[in-house]
PDB file of C-alpha atoms in Angstrom:
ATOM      1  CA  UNK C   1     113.526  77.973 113.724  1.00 71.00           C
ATOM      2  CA  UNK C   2     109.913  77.582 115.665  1.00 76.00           C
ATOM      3  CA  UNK C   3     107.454  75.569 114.700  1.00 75.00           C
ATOM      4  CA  UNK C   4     104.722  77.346 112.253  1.00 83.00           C
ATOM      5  CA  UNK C   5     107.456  80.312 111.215  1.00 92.00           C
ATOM      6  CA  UNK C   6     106.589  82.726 108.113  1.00 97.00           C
ATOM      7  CA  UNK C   7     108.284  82.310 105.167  1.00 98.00           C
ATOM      8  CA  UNK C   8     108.202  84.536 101.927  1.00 98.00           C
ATOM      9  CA  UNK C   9     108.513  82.162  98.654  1.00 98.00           C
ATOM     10  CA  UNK C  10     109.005  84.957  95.758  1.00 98.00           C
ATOM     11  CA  UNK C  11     109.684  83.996  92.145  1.00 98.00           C
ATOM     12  CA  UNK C  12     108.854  85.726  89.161  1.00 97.00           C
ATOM     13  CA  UNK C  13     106.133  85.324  86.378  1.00 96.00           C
ATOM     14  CA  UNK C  14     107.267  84.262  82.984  1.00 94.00           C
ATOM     15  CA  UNK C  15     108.183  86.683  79.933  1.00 94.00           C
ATOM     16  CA  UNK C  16     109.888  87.172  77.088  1.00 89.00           C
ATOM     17  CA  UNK C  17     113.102  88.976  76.167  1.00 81.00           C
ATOM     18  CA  UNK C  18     111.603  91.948  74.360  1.00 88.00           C
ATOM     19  CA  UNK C  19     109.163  92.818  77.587  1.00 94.00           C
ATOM     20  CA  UNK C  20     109.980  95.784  79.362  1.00 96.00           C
ATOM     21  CA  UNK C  21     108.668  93.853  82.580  1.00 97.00           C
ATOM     22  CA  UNK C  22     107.428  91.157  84.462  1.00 97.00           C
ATOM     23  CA  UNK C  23     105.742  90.679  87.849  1.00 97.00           C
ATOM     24  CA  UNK C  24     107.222  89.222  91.157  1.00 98.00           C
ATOM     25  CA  UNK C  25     105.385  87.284  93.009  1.00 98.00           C
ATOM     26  CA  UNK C  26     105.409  86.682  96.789  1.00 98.00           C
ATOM     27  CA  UNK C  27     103.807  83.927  98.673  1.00 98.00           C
ATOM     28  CA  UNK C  28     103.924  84.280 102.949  1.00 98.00           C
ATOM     29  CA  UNK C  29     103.577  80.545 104.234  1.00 97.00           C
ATOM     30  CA  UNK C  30     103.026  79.240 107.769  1.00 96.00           C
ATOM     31  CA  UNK C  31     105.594  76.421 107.561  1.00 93.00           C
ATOM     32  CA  UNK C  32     105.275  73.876 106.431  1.00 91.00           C
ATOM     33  CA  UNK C  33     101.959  74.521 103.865  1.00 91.00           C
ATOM     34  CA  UNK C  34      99.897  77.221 104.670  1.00 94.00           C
ATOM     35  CA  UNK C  35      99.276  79.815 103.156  1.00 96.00           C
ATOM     36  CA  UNK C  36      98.402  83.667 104.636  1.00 96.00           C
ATOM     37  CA  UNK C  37      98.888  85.896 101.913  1.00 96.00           C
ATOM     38  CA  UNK C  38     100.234  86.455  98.723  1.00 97.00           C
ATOM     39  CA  UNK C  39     102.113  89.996  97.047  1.00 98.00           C
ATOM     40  CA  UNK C  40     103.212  91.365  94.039  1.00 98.00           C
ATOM     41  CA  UNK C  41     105.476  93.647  91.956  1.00 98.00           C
ATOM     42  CA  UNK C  42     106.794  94.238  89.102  1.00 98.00           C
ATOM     43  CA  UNK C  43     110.362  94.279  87.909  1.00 98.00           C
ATOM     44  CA  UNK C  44     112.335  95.415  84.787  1.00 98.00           C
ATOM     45  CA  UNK C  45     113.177  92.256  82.443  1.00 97.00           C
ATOM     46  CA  UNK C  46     117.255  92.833  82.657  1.00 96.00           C
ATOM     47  CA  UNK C  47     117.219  95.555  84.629  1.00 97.00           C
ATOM     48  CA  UNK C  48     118.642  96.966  88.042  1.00 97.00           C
ATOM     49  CA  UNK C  49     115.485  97.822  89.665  1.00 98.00           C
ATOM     50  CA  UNK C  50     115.134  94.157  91.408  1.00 98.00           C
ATOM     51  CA  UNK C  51     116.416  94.636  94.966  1.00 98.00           C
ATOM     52  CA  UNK C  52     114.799  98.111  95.427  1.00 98.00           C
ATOM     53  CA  UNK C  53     111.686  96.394  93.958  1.00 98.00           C
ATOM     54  CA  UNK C  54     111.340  93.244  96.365  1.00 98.00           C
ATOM     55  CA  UNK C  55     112.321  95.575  99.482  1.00 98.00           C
ATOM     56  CA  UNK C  56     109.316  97.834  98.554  1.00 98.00           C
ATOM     57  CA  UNK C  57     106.987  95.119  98.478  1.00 98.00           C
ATOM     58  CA  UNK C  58     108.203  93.738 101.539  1.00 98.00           C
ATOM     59  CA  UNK C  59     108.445  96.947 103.418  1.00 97.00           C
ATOM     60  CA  UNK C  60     104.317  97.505 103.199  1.00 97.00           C
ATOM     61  CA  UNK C  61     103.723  94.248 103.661  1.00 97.00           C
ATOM     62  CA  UNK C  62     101.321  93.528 106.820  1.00 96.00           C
ATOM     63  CA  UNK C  63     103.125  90.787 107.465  1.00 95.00           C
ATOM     64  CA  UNK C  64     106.614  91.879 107.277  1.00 94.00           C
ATOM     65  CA  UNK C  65     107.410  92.222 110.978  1.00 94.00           C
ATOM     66  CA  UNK C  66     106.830  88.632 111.512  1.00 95.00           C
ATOM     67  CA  UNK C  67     108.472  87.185 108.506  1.00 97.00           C
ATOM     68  CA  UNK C  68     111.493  84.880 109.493  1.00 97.00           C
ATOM     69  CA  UNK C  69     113.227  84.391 105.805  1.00 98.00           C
ATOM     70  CA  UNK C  70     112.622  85.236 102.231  1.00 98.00           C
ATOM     71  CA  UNK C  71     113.431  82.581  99.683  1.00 98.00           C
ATOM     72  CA  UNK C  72     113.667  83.908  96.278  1.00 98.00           C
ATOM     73  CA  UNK C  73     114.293  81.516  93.659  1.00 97.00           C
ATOM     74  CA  UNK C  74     117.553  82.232  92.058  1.00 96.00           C
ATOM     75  CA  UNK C  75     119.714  85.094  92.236  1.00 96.00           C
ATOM     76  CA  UNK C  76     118.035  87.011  89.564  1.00 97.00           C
ATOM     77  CA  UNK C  77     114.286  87.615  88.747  1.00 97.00           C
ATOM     78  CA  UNK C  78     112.911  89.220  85.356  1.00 95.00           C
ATOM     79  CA  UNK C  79     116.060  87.680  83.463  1.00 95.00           C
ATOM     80  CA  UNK C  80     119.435  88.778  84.870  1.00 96.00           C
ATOM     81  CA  UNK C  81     117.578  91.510  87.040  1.00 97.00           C
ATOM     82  CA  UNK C  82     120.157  90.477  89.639  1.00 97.00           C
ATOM     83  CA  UNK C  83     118.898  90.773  93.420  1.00 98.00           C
ATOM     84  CA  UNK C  84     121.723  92.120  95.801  1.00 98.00           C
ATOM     85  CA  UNK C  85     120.319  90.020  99.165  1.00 98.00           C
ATOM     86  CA  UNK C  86     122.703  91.913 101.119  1.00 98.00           C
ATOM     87  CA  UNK C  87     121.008  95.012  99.956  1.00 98.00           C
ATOM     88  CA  UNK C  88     117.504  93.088 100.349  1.00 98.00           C
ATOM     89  CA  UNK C  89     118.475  92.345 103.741  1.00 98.00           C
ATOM     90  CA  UNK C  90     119.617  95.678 104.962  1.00 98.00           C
ATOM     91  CA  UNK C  91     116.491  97.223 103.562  1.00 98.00           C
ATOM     92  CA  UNK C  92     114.159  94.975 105.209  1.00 98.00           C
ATOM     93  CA  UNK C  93     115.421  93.293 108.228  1.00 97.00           C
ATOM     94  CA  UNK C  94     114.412  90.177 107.206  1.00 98.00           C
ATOM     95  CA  UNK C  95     117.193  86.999 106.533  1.00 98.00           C
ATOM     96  CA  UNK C  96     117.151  86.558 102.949  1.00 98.00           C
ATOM     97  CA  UNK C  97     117.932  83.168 100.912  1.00 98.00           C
ATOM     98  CA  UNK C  98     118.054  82.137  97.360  1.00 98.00           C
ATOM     99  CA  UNK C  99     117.625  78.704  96.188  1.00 97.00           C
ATOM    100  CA  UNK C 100     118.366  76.751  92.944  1.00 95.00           C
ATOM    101  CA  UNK C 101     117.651  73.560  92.223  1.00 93.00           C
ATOM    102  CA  UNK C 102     120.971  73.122  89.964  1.00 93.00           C
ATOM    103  CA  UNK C 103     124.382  74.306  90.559  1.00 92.00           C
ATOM    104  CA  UNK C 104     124.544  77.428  88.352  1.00 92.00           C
ATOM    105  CA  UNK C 105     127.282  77.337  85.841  1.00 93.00           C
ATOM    106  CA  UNK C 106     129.518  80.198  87.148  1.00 93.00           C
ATOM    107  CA  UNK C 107     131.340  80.592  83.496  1.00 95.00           C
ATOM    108  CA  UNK C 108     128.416  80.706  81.378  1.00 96.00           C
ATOM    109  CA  UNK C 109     126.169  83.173  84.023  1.00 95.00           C
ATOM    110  CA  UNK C 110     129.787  85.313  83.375  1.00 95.00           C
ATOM    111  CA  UNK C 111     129.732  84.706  79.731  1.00 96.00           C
ATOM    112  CA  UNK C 112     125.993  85.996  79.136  1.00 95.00           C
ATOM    113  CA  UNK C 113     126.686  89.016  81.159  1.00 96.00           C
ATOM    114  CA  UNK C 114     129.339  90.202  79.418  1.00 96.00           C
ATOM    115  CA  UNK C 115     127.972  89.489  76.175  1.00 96.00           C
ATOM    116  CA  UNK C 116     124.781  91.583  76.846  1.00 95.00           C
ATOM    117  CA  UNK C 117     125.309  94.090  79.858  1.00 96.00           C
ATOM    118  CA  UNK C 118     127.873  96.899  80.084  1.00 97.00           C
ATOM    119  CA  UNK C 119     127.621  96.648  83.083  1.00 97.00           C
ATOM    120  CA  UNK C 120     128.082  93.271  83.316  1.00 97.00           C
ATOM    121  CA  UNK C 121     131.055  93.346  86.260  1.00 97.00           C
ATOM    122  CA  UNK C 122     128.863  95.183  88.521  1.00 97.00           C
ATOM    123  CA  UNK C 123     126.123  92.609  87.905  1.00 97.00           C
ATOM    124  CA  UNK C 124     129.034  89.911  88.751  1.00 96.00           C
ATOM    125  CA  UNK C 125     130.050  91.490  92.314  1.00 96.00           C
ATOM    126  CA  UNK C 126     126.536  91.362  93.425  1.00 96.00           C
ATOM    127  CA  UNK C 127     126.530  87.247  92.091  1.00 95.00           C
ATOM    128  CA  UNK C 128     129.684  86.602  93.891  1.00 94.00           C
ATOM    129  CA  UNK C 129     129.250  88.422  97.338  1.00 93.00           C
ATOM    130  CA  UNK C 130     128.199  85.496  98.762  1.00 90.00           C
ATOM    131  CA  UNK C 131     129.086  81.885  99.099  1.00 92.00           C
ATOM    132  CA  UNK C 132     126.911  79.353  97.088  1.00 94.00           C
ATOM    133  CA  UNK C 133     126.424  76.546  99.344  1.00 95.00           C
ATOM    134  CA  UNK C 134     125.322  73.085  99.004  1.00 95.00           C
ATOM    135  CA  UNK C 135     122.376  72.009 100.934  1.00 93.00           C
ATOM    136  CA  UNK C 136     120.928  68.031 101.098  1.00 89.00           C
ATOM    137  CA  UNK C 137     117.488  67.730 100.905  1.00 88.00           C
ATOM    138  CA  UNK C 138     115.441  64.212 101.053  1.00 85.00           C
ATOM    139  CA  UNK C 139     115.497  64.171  97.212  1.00 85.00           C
ATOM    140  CA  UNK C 140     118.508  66.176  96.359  1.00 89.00           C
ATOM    141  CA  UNK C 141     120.603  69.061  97.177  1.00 93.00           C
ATOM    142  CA  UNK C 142     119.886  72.454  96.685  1.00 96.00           C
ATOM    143  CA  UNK C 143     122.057  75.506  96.232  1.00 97.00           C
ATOM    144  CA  UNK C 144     121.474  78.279  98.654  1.00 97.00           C
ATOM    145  CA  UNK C 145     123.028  81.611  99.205  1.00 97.00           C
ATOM    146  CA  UNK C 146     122.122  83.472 102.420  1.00 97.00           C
ATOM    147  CA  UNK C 147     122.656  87.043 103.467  1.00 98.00           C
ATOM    148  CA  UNK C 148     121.508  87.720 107.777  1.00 97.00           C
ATOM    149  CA  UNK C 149     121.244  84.273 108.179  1.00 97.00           C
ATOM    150  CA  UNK C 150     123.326  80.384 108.245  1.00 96.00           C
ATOM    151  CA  UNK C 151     123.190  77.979 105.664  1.00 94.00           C
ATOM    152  CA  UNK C 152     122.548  75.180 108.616  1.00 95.00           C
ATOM    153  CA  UNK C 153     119.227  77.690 109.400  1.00 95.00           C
ATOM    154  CA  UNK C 154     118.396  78.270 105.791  1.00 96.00           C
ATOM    155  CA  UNK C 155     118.828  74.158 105.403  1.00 94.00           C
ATOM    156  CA  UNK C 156     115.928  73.812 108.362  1.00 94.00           C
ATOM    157  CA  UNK C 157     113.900  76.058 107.448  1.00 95.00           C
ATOM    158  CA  UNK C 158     113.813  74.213 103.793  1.00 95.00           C
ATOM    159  CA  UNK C 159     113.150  71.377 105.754  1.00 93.00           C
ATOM    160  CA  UNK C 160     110.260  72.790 107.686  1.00 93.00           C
ATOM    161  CA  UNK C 161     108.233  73.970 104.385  1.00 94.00           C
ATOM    162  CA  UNK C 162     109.042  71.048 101.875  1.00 93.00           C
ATOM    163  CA  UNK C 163     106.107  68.549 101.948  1.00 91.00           C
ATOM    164  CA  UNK C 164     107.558  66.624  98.201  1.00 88.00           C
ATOM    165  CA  UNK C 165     109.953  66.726  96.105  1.00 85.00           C
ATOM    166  CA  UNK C 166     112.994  68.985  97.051  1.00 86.00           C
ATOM    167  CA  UNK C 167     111.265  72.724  96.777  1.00 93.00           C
ATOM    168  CA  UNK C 168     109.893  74.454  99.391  1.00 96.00           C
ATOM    169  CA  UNK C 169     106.308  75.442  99.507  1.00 96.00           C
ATOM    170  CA  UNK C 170     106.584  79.094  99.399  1.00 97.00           C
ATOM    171  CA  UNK C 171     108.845  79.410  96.506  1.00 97.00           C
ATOM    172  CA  UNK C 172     106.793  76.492  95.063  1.00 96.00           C
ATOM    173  CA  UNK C 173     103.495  77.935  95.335  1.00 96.00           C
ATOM    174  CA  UNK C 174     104.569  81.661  94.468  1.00 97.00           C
ATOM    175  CA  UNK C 175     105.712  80.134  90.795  1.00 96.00           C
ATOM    176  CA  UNK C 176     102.088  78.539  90.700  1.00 96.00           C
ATOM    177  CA  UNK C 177     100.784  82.194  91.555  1.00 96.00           C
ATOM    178  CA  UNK C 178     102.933  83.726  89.013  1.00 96.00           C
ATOM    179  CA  UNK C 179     102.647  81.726  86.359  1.00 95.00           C
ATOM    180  CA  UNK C 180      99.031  81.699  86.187  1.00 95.00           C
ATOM    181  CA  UNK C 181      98.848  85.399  86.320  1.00 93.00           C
ATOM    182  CA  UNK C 182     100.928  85.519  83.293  1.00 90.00           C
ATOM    183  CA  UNK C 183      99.696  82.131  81.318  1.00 87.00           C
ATOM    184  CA  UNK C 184      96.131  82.302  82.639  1.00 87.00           C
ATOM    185  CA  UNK C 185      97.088  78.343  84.401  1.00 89.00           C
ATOM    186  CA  UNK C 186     100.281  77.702  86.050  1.00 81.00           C
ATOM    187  CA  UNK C 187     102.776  74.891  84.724  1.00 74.00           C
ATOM    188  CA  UNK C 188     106.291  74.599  85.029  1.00 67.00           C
ATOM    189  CA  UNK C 189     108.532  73.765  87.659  1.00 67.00           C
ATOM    190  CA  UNK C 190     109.561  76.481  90.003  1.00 65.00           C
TER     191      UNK C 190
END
């Protein structure tokens, strides 16, 4: 990846259970810190309106064309509003990449589903179209899944736009963003 490449953070604001939504926010970074511009949406708490959601507010985005990678943070935004990258990719053009900071526990993601969502197998094909990989970071691995792009490039590009800890800036700074919209101050980790 150049030197000074976009990247689009996007996590989503806090809620609770009983909301019928919550907003998505996007941060565009110039590796590794700065930042040119910020987005936002909003997205059904457990609902199926995610990927057509974040491809909307990419698509009239200004800076869209010159976007290298969205990170989201986690599979899922607004709950278990699960984000089909592959989708998200297609729709955009633009190399997609989730990120957790823990391994997610495959059996108890399943569990949850199919506990709550009739629809819970669909919501499990999306989860498990792609790979979860492991990727080192100076302070500890992270677990990526990519869709138009290599782990190896997502694993740079993480390294271009993490100045501490083991989250990158974009996805770092959209949960500030988002969680100040919602709280009125941000806290939390993203």
């Amino acid at each position: 990846m150049k030197p000074n490449v976009r990247i689009l953070g996007i996590d989503d604001a806090p809620f609770r259970f009983g909301d019928a939504e919550t907003e998505a926010v996007g941060v565009v970074v110039r590796a590794p810190s700065y930042v040119e511009g910020v987005m936002m949406t909003h997205v059904a708490v457990d609902g199926r309106d995610a990927t057509a959601r974040l491809a909307a507010m990419i698509g009239r985005s200004r800076y869209r064309d010159n976007l290298a990678l969205v990170l989201l943070d986690g599979a899922a935004v607004g709950g278990f509003n699960v984000v089909d990258i592959e989708a998200l990719y297609e729709a955009t053009d633009v190399p997609i990449a989730t990120i957790t900071r823990d391994e997610p526990d495959a059996k108890a993601i399943e569990k949850a589903l199919r506990a709550r969502f009739p629809d819970a197998e669909e919501r499990l094909a999306v989860l498990r179209r792609q790979d979860l990989v492991m990727v080192a970071t100076a302070h500890k691995p992270l677990y990526v899944s990519c869709a138009g792009i290599a782990a190896r490039d997502v694993s740079e590009a993480i390294a271009k736009c993490t100045v501490r800890g083991a989250i990158p800036e974009p996805i770092r700074i959209a949960h500030i963003v988002a969680t100040a919209i919602k709280k009125g101050e941000s806290h939390g980790r993203a």
